[in-house]
mmCIF file of C-alpha atoms in Angstrom:
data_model
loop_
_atom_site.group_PDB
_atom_site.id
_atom_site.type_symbol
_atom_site.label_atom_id
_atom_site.label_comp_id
_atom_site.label_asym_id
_atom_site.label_seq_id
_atom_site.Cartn_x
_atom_site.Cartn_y
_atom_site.Cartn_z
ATOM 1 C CA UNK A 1 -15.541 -8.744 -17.442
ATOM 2 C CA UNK A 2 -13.362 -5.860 -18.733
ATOM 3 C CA UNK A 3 -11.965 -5.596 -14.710
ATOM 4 C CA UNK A 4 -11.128 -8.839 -15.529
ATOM 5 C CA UNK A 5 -9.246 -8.482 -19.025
ATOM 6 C CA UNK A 6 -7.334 -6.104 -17.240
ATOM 7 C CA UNK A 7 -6.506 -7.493 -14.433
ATOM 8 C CA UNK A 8 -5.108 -10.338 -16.802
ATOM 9 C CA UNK A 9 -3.154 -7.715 -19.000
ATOM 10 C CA UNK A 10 -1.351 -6.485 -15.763
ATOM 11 C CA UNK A 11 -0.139 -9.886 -14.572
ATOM 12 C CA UNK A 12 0.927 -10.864 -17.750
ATOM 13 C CA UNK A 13 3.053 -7.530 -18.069
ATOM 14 C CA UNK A 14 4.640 -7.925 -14.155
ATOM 15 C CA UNK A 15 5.610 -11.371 -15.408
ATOM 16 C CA UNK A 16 6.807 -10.244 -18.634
ATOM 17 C CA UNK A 17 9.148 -7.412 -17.160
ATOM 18 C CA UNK A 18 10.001 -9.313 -14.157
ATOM 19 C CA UNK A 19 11.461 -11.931 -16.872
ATOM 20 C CA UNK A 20 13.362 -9.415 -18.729
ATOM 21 C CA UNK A 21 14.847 -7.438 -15.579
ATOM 22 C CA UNK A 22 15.701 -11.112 -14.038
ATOM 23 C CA UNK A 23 17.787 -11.662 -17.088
ATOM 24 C CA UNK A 24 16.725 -15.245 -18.519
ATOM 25 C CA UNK A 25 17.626 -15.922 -21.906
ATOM 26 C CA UNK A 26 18.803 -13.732 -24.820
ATOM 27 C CA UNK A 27 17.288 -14.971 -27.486
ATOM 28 C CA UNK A 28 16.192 -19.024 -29.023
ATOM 29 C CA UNK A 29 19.034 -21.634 -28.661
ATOM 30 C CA UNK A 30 20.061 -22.609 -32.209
ATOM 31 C CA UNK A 31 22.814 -24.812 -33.957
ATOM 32 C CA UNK A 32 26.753 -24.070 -33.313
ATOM 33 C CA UNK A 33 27.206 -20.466 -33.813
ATOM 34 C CA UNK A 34 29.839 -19.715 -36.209
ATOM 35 C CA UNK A 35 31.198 -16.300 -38.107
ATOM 36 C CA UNK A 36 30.311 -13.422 -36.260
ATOM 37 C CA UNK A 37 27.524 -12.318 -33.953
ATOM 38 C CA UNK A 38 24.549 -10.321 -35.483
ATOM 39 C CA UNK A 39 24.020 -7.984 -32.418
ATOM 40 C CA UNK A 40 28.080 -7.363 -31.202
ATOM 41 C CA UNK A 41 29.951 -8.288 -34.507
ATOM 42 C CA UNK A 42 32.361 -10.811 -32.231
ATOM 43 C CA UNK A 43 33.797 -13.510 -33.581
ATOM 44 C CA UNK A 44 31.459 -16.601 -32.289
ATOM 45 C CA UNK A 45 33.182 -19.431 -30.548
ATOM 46 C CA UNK A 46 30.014 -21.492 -30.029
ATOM 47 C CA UNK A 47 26.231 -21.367 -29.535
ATOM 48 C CA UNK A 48 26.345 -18.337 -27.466
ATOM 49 C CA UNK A 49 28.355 -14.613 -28.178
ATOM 50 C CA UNK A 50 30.915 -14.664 -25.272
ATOM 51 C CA UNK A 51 31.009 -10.931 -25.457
ATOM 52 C CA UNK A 52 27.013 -9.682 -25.511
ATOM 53 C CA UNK A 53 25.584 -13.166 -24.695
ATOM 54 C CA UNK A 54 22.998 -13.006 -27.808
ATOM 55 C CA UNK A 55 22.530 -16.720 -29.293
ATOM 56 C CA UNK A 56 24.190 -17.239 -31.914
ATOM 57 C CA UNK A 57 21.172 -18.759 -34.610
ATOM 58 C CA UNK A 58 18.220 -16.327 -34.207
ATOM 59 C CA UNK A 59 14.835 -17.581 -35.477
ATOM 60 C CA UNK A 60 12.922 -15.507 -37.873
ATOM 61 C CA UNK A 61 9.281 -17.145 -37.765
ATOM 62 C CA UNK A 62 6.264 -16.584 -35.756
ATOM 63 C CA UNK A 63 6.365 -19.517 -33.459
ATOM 64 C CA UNK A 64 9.742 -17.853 -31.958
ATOM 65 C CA UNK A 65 7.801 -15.286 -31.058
ATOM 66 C CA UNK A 66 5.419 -17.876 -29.119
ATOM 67 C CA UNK A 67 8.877 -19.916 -27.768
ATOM 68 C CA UNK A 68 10.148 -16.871 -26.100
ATOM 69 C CA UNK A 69 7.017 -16.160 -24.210
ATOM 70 C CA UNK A 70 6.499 -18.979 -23.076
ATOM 71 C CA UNK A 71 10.112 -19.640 -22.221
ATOM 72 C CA UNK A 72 10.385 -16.149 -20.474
ATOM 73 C CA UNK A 73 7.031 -16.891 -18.604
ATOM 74 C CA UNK A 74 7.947 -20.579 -17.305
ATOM 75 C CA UNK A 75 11.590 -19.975 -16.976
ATOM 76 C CA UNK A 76 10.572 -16.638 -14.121
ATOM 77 C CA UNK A 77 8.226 -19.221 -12.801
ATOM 78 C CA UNK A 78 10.621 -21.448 -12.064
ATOM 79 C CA UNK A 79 12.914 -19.316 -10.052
ATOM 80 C CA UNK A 80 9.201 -18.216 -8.467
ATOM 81 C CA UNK A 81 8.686 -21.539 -6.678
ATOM 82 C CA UNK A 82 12.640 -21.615 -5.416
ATOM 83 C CA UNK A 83 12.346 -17.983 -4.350
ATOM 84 C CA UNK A 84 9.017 -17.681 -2.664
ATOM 85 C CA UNK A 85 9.601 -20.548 0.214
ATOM 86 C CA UNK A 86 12.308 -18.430 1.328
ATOM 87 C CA UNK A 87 11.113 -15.195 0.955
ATOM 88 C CA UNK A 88 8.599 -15.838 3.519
ATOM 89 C CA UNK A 89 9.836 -18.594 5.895
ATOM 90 C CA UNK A 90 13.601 -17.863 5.823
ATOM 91 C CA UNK A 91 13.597 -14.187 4.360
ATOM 92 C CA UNK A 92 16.711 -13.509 5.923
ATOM 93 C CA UNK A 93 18.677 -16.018 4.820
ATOM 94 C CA UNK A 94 17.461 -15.415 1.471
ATOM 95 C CA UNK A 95 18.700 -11.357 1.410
ATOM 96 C CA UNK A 96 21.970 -12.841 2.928
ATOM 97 C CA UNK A 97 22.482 -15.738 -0.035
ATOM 98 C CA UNK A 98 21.503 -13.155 -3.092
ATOM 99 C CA UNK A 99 23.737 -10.603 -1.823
ATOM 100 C CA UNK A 100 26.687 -13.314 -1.135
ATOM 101 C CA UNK A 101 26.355 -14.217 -4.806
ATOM 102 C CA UNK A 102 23.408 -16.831 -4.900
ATOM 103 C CA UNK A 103 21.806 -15.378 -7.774
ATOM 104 C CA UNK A 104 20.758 -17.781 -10.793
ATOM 105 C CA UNK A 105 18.753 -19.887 -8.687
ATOM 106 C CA UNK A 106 16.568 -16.901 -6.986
ATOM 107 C CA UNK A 107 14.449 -14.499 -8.959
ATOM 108 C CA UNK A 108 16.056 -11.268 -8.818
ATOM 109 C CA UNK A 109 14.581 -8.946 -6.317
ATOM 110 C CA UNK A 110 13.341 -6.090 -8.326
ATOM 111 C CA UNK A 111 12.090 -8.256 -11.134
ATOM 112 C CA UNK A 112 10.160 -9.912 -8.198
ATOM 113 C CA UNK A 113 9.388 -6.618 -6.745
ATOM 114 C CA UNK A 114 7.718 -5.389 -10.284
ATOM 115 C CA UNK A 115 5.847 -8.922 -10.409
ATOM 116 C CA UNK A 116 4.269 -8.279 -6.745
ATOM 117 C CA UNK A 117 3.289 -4.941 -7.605
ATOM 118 C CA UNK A 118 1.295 -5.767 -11.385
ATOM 119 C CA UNK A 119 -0.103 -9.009 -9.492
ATOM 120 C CA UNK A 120 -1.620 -6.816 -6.540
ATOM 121 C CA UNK A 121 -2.908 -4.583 -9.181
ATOM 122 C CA UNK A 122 -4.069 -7.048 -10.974
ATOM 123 C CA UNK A 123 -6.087 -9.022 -7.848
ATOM 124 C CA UNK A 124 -7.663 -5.898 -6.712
ATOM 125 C CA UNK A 125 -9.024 -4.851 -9.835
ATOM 126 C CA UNK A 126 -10.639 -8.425 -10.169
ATOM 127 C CA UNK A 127 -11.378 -9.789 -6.466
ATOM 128 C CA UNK A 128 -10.732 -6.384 -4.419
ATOM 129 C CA UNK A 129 -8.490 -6.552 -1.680
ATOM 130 C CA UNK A 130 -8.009 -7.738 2.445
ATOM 131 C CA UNK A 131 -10.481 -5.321 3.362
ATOM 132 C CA UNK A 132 -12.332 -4.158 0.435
ATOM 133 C CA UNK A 133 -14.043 -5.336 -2.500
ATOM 134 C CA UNK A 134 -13.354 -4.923 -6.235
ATOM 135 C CA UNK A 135 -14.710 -1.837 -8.620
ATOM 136 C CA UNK A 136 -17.440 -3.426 -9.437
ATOM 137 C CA UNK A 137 -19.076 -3.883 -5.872
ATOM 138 C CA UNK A 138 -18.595 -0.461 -4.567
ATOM 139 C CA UNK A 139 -21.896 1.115 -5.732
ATOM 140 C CA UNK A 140 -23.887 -1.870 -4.218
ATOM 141 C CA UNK A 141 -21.940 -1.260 -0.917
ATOM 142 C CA UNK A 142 -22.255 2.762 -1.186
ATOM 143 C CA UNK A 143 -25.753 2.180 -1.644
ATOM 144 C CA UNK A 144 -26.343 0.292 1.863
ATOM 145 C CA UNK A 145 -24.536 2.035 3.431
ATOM 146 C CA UNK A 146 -25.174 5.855 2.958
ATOM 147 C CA UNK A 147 -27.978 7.496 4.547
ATOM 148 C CA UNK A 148 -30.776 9.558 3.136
ATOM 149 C CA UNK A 149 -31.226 13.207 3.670
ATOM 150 C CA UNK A 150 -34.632 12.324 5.567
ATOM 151 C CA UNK A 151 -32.753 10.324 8.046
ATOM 152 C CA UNK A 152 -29.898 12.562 8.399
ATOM 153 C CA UNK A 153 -32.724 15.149 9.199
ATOM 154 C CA UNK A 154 -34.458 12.326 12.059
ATOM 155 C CA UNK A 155 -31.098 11.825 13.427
ATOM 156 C CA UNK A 156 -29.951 15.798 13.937
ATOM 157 C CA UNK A 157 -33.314 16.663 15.507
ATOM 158 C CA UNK A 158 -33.017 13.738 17.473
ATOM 159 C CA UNK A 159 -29.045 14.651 18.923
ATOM 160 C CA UNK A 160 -30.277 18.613 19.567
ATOM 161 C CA UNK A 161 -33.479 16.926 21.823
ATOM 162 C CA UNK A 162 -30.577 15.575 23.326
ATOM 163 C CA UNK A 163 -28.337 18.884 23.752
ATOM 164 C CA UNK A 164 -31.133 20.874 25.077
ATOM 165 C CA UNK A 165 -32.148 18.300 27.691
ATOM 166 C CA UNK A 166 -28.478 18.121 28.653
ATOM 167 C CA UNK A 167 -27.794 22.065 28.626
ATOM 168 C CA UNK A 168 -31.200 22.554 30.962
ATOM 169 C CA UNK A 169 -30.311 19.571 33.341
ATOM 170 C CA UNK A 170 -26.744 21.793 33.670
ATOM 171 C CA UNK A 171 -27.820 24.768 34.612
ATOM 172 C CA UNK A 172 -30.207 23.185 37.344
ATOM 173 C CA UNK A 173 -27.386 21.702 38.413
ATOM 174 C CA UNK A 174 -25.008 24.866 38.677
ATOM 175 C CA UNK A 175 -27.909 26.922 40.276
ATOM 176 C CA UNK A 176 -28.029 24.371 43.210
ATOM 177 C CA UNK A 177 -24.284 24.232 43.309
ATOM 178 C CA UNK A 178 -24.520 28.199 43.906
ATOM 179 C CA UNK A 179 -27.469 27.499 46.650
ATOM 180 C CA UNK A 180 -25.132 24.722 48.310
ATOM 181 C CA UNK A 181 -22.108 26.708 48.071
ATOM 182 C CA UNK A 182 -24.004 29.765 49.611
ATOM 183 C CA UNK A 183 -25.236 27.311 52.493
ATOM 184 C CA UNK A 184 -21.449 25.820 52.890
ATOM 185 C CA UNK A 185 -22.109 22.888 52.019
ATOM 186 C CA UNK A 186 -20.016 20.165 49.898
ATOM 187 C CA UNK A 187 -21.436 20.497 45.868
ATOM 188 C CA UNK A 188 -18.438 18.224 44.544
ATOM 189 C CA UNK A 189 -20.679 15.506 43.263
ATOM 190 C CA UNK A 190 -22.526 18.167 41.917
ATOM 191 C CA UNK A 191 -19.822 19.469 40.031
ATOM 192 C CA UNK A 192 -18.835 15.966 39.190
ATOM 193 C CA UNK A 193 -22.118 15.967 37.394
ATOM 194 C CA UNK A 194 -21.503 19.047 35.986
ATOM 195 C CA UNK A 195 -18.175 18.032 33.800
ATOM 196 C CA UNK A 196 -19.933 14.895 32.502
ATOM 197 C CA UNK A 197 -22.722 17.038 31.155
ATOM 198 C CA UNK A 198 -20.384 19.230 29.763
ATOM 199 C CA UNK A 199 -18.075 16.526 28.107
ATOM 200 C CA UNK A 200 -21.614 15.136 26.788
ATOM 201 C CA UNK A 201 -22.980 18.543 25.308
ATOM 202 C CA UNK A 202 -19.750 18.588 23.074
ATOM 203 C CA UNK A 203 -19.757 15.286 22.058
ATOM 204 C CA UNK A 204 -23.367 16.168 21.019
ATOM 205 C CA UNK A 205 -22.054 19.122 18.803
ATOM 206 C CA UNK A 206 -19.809 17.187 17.044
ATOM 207 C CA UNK A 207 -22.525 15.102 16.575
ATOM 208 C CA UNK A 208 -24.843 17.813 14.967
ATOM 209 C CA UNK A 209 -21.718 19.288 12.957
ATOM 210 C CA UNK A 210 -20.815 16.205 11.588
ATOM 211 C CA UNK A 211 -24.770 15.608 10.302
ATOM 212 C CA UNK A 212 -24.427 18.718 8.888
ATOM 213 C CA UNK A 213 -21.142 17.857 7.208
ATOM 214 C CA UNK A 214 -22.653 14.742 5.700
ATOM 215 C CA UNK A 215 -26.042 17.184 4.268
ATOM 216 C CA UNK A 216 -23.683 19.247 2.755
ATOM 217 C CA UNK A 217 -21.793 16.424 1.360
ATOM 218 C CA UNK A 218 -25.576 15.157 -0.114
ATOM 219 C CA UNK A 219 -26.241 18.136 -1.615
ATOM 220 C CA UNK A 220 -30.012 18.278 -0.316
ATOM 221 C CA UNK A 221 -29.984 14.414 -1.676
ATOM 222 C CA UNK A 222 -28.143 15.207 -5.126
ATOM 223 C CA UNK A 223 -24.894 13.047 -6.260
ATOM 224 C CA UNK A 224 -22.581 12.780 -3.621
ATOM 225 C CA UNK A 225 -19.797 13.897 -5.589
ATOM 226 C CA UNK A 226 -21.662 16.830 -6.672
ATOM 227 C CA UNK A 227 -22.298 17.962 -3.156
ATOM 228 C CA UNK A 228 -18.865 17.623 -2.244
ATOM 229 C CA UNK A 229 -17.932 20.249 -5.125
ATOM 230 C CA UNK A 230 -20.716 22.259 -3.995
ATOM 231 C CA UNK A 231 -20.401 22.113 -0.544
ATOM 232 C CA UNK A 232 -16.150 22.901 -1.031
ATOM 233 C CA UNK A 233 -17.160 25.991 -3.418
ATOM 234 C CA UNK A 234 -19.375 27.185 -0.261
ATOM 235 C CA UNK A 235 -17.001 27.269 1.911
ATOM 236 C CA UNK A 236 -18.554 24.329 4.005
ATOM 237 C CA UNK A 237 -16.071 21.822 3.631
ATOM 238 C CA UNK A 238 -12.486 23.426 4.144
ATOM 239 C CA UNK A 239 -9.053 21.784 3.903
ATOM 240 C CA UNK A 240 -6.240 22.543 6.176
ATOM 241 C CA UNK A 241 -2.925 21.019 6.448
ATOM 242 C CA UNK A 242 -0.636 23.475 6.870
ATOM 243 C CA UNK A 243 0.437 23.861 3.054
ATOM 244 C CA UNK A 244 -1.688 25.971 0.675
ATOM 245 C CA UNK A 245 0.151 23.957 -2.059
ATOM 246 C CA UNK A 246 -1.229 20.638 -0.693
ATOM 247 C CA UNK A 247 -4.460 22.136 0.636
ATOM 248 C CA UNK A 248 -4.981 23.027 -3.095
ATOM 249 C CA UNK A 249 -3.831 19.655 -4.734
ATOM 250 C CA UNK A 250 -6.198 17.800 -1.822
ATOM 251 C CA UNK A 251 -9.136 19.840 -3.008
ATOM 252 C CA UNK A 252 -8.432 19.168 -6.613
ATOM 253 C CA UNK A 253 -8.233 15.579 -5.960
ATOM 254 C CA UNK A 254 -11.308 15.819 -3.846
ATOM 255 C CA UNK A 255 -13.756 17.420 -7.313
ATOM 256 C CA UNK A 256 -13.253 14.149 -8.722
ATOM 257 C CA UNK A 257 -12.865 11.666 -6.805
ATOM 258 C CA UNK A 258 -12.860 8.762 -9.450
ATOM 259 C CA UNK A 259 -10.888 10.754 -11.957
ATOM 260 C CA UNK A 260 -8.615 10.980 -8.602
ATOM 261 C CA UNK A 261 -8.229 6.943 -7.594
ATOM 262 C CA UNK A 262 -8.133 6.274 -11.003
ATOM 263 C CA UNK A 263 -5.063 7.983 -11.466
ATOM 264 C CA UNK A 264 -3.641 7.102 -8.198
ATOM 265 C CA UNK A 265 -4.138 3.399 -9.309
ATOM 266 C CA UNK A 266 -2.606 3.870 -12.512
ATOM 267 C CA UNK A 267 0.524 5.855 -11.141
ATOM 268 C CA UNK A 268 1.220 3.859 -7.775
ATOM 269 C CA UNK A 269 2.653 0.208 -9.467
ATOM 270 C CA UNK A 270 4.070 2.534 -12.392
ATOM 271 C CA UNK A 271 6.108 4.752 -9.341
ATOM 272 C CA UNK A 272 6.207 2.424 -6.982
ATOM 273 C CA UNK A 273 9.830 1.734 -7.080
ATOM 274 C CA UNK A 274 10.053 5.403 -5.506
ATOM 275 C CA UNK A 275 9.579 3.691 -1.934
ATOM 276 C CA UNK A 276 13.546 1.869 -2.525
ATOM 277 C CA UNK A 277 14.976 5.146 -2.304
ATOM 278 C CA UNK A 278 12.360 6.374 0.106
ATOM 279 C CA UNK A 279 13.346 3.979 2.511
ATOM 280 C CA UNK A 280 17.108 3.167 2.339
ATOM 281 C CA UNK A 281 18.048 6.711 3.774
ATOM 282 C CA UNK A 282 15.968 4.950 7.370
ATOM 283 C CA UNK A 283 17.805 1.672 6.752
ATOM 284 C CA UNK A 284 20.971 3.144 6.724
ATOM 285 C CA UNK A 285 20.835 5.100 9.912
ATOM 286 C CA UNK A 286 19.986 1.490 11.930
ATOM 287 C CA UNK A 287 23.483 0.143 10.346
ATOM 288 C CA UNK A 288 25.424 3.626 10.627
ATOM 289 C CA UNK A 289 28.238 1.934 12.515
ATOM 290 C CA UNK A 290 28.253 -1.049 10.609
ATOM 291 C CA UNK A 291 31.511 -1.728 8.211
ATOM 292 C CA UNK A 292 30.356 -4.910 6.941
ATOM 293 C CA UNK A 293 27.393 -3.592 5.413
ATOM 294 C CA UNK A 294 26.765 -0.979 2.834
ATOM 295 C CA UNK A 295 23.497 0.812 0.669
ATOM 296 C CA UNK A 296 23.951 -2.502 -1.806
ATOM 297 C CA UNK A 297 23.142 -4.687 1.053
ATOM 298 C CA UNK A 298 20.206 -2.268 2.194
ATOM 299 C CA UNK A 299 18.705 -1.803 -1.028
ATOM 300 C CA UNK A 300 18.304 -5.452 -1.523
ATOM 301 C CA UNK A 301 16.707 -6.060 2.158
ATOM 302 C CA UNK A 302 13.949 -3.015 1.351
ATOM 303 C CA UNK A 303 13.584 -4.719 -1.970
ATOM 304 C CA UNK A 304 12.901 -8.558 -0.755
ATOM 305 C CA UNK A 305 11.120 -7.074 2.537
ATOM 306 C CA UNK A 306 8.788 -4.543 0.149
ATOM 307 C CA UNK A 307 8.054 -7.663 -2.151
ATOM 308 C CA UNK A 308 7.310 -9.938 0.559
ATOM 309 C CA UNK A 309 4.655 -7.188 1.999
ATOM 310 C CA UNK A 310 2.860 -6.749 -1.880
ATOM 311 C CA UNK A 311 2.770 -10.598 -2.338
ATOM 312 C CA UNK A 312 1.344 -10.847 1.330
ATOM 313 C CA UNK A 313 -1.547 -8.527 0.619
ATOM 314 C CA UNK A 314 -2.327 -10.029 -2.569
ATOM 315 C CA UNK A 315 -2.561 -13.631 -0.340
ATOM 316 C CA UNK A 316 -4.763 -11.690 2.140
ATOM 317 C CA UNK A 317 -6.968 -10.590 -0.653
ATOM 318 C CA UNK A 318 -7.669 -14.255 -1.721
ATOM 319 C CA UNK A 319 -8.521 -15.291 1.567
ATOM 320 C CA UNK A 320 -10.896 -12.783 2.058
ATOM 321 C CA UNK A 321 -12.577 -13.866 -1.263
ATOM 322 C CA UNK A 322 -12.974 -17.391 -0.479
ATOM 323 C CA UNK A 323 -14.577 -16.425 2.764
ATOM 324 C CA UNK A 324 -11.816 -16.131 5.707
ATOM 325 C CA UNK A 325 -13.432 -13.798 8.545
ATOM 326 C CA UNK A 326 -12.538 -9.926 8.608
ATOM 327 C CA UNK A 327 -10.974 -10.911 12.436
ATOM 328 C CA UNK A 328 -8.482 -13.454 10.945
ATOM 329 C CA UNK A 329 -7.497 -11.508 8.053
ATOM 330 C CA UNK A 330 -6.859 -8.300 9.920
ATOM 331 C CA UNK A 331 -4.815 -10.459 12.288
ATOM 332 C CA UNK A 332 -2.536 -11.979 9.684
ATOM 333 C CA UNK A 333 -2.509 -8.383 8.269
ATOM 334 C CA UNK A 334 -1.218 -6.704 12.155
ATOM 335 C CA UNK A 335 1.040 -9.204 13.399
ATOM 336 C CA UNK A 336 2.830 -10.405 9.804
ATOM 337 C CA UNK A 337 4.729 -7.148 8.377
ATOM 338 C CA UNK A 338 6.328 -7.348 12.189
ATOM 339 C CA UNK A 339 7.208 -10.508 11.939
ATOM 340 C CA UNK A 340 8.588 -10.687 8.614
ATOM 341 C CA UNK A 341 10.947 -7.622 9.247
ATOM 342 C CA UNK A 342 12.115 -9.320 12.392
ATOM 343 C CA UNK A 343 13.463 -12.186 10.782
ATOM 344 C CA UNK A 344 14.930 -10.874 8.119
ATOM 345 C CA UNK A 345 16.441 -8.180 10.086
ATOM 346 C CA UNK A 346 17.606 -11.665 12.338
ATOM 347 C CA UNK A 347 19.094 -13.392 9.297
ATOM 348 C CA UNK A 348 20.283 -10.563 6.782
ATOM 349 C CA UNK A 349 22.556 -8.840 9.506
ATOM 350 C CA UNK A 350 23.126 -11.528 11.374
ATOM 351 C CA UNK A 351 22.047 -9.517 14.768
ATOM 352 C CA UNK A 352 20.420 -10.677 18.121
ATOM 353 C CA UNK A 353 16.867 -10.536 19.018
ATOM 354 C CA UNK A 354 17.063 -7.586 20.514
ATOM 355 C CA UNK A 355 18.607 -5.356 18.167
ATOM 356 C CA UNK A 356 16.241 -7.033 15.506
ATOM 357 C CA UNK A 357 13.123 -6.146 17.800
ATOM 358 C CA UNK A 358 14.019 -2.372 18.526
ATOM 359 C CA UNK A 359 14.555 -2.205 14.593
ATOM 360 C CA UNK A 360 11.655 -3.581 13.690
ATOM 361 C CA UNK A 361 9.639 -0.895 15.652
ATOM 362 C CA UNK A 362 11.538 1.594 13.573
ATOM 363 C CA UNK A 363 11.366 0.272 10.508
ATOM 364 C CA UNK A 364 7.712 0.137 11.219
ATOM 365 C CA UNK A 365 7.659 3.587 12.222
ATOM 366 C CA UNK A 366 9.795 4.601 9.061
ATOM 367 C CA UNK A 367 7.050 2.541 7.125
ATOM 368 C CA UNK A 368 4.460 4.909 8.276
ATOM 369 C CA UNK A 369 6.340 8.391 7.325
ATOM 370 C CA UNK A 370 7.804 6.608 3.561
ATOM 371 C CA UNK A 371 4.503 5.349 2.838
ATOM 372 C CA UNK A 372 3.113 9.459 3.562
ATOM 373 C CA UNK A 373 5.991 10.908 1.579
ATOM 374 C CA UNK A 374 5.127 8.253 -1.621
ATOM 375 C CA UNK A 375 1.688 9.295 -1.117
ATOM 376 C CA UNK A 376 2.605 12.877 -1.226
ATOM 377 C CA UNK A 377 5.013 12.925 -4.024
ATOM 378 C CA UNK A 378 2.542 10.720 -6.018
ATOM 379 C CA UNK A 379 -0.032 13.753 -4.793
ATOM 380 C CA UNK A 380 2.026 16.173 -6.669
ATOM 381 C CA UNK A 381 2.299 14.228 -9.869
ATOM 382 C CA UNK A 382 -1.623 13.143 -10.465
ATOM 383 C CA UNK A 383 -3.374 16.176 -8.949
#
């Protein structure tokens, strides 16, 4: 229930700022303004200041309060149903429009941007998302899921029966090889043999490290998170990525692991307008020779094409919570970000299919190394 509060309070904020940022309204509509205006001191000239924009007769009760939410909320909802048609059928026409001067019919994009992000938060924390389900139903899933120490036990002794039948069966083999070899004879099939043993002996150590990972990671059958801090402080578990500054942050993170996502929930929608400047620096270098365009143009294509991905996960999400199979979803969730980008790299620049596809596969790539560098930087701030 609280999940559900929550996710409640967040929508109702996205919609909130997305109404302020989209600039709808300045205040309630009163009589014909006249003397001056209480916010810019102008002269009024009517029901509106021509200079700030405030109205001129400003209500001082409670139900204005209630009038300008509800006017803010149904006013951005409005522009919602003229905006979202295009956004995902005719994306590129709808960058080109808003950036030709279309503007009071379309929500603007980073007041839709900031909507998308508080509703994604917002349907996770109550229904989960595409692939995962909400808060709530993790333990139950944990719980089915992990395996005990007993059968982690039953399942080593069972992969080093394995090994040791493996490692014996080798070095039969590689004795006759010698005795075939001594004779002149052909032992290539034997050595044939030989690799695939020894390709299957290592896959069987992984096997047996990785069981051991996982007891260490139990604790001998504590808390989970408990033997991960235990089996870190032992030495068992080691982090290595090249930086001892992110190494360190990683393993912080990694002690408390709720502490950790709670965080990174609470700062992703609250940074997340750090991926615009992430990624115009890759948009720009597909348009370098381009005169006609500049980084307005590309800051409003990452911001429509960055909405349209939120809003798209937050539609997968519902269809995986009234039941659409895992294959369907995951479909929808492969083949849509490419298809999205291509049109709207088709109808923003006005460019052929070809130079659409190739970009595509580099904005995709890009996608890949922003998303790891917003990751990272949101790293440093939480941990």
């Amino acid at each position: 229930m609280q999940g559900g509060f929550e996710a409640a309070g967040d929508l109702a904020t996205g919609t909130l700022i997305g109404h302020a940022l989209d600039g709808a309204g300045h205040g309630a509509v009163g009589e014909h303004g006249h003397g001056r205006c209480l916010n810019c001191q102008a002269t009024l000239q009517g029901e509106f200041c021509h200079d700030c924009g405030q109205a001129a007769h400003v209500h001082r009760t409670l139900w204005s309060i209630v009038h300008d939410l509800l006017h803010g909320v149904y006013h951005f909802e409005g522009k919602i149903w003229t905006t979202l048609p295009l956004l995902f059928y005719k994306p590129g026409s709808l960058t080109r429009r808003f950036i030709a001067g279309e503007r009071a019919k379309f929500v603007s994009p980073l007041a839709l941007f900031l909507f998308s992000v508080f509703l994604m938060v917002a349907t996770f924390e109550s229904i989960g998302g595409p692939f995962f389900d909400a808060e709530g139903d993790s333990k139950q899933i944990r719980a089915n899921t992990q395996l005990s120490v007993p059968e982690l036990d039953k399942q080593r002794a069972l992969s080093v029966a394995q090994r040791d039948r493996a490692q014996a069966e080798m070095a039969a083999l590689k004795a006759q090889a010698t005795r075939v070899q001594a004779t002149g004879g052909d032992e290539a099939a034997i050595e044939a043999r030989v690799d695939a043993l020894d390709k299957r002996i290592d896959k069987l150590d992984e096997d047996i490290d990785g069981i051991d990972t996982a007891k260490s990671l139990l604790g001998g059958g504590k808390d989970f998170e408990k033997g991960f801090k235990d089996g870190m402080n032992a030495g068992k578990i080691n982090i290595h990525t090249g930086s001892e500054t992110l190494d360190a942050r990683i393993k912080k993170a990694a002690e408390n692991p709720k502490l950790f996502f709670y965080k990174l929930q609470s700062s992703a929608y609250k940074y997340s307008w750090m991926l615009i400047p992430i990624s115009l620096p890759f948009i720009w270098l597909l348009f370098a020779f381009r005169r006609d365009v500049g980084p307005y143009d590309h800051a409003i294509f990452a911001i429509y094409s960055l909405s349209a991905m939120t809003l798209g996960v937050v539609g997968l999400s519902v269809l995986r919570a009234i039941g659409i199979p895992t294959p369907i979803i995951a479909t929808i969730f492969a083949f849509g970000p490419p298809l999205h980008i291509y049109k709207q790299l088709r109808g923003a620049y006005r460019i052929g299919r070809f130079g659409a596809a190739w970009r595509t596969v580099v904005l995709l790539l890009s996608a890949i190394f922003s998303g790891t560098l917003f990751f990272i930087a949101i790293l440093n701030v939480i941990a």
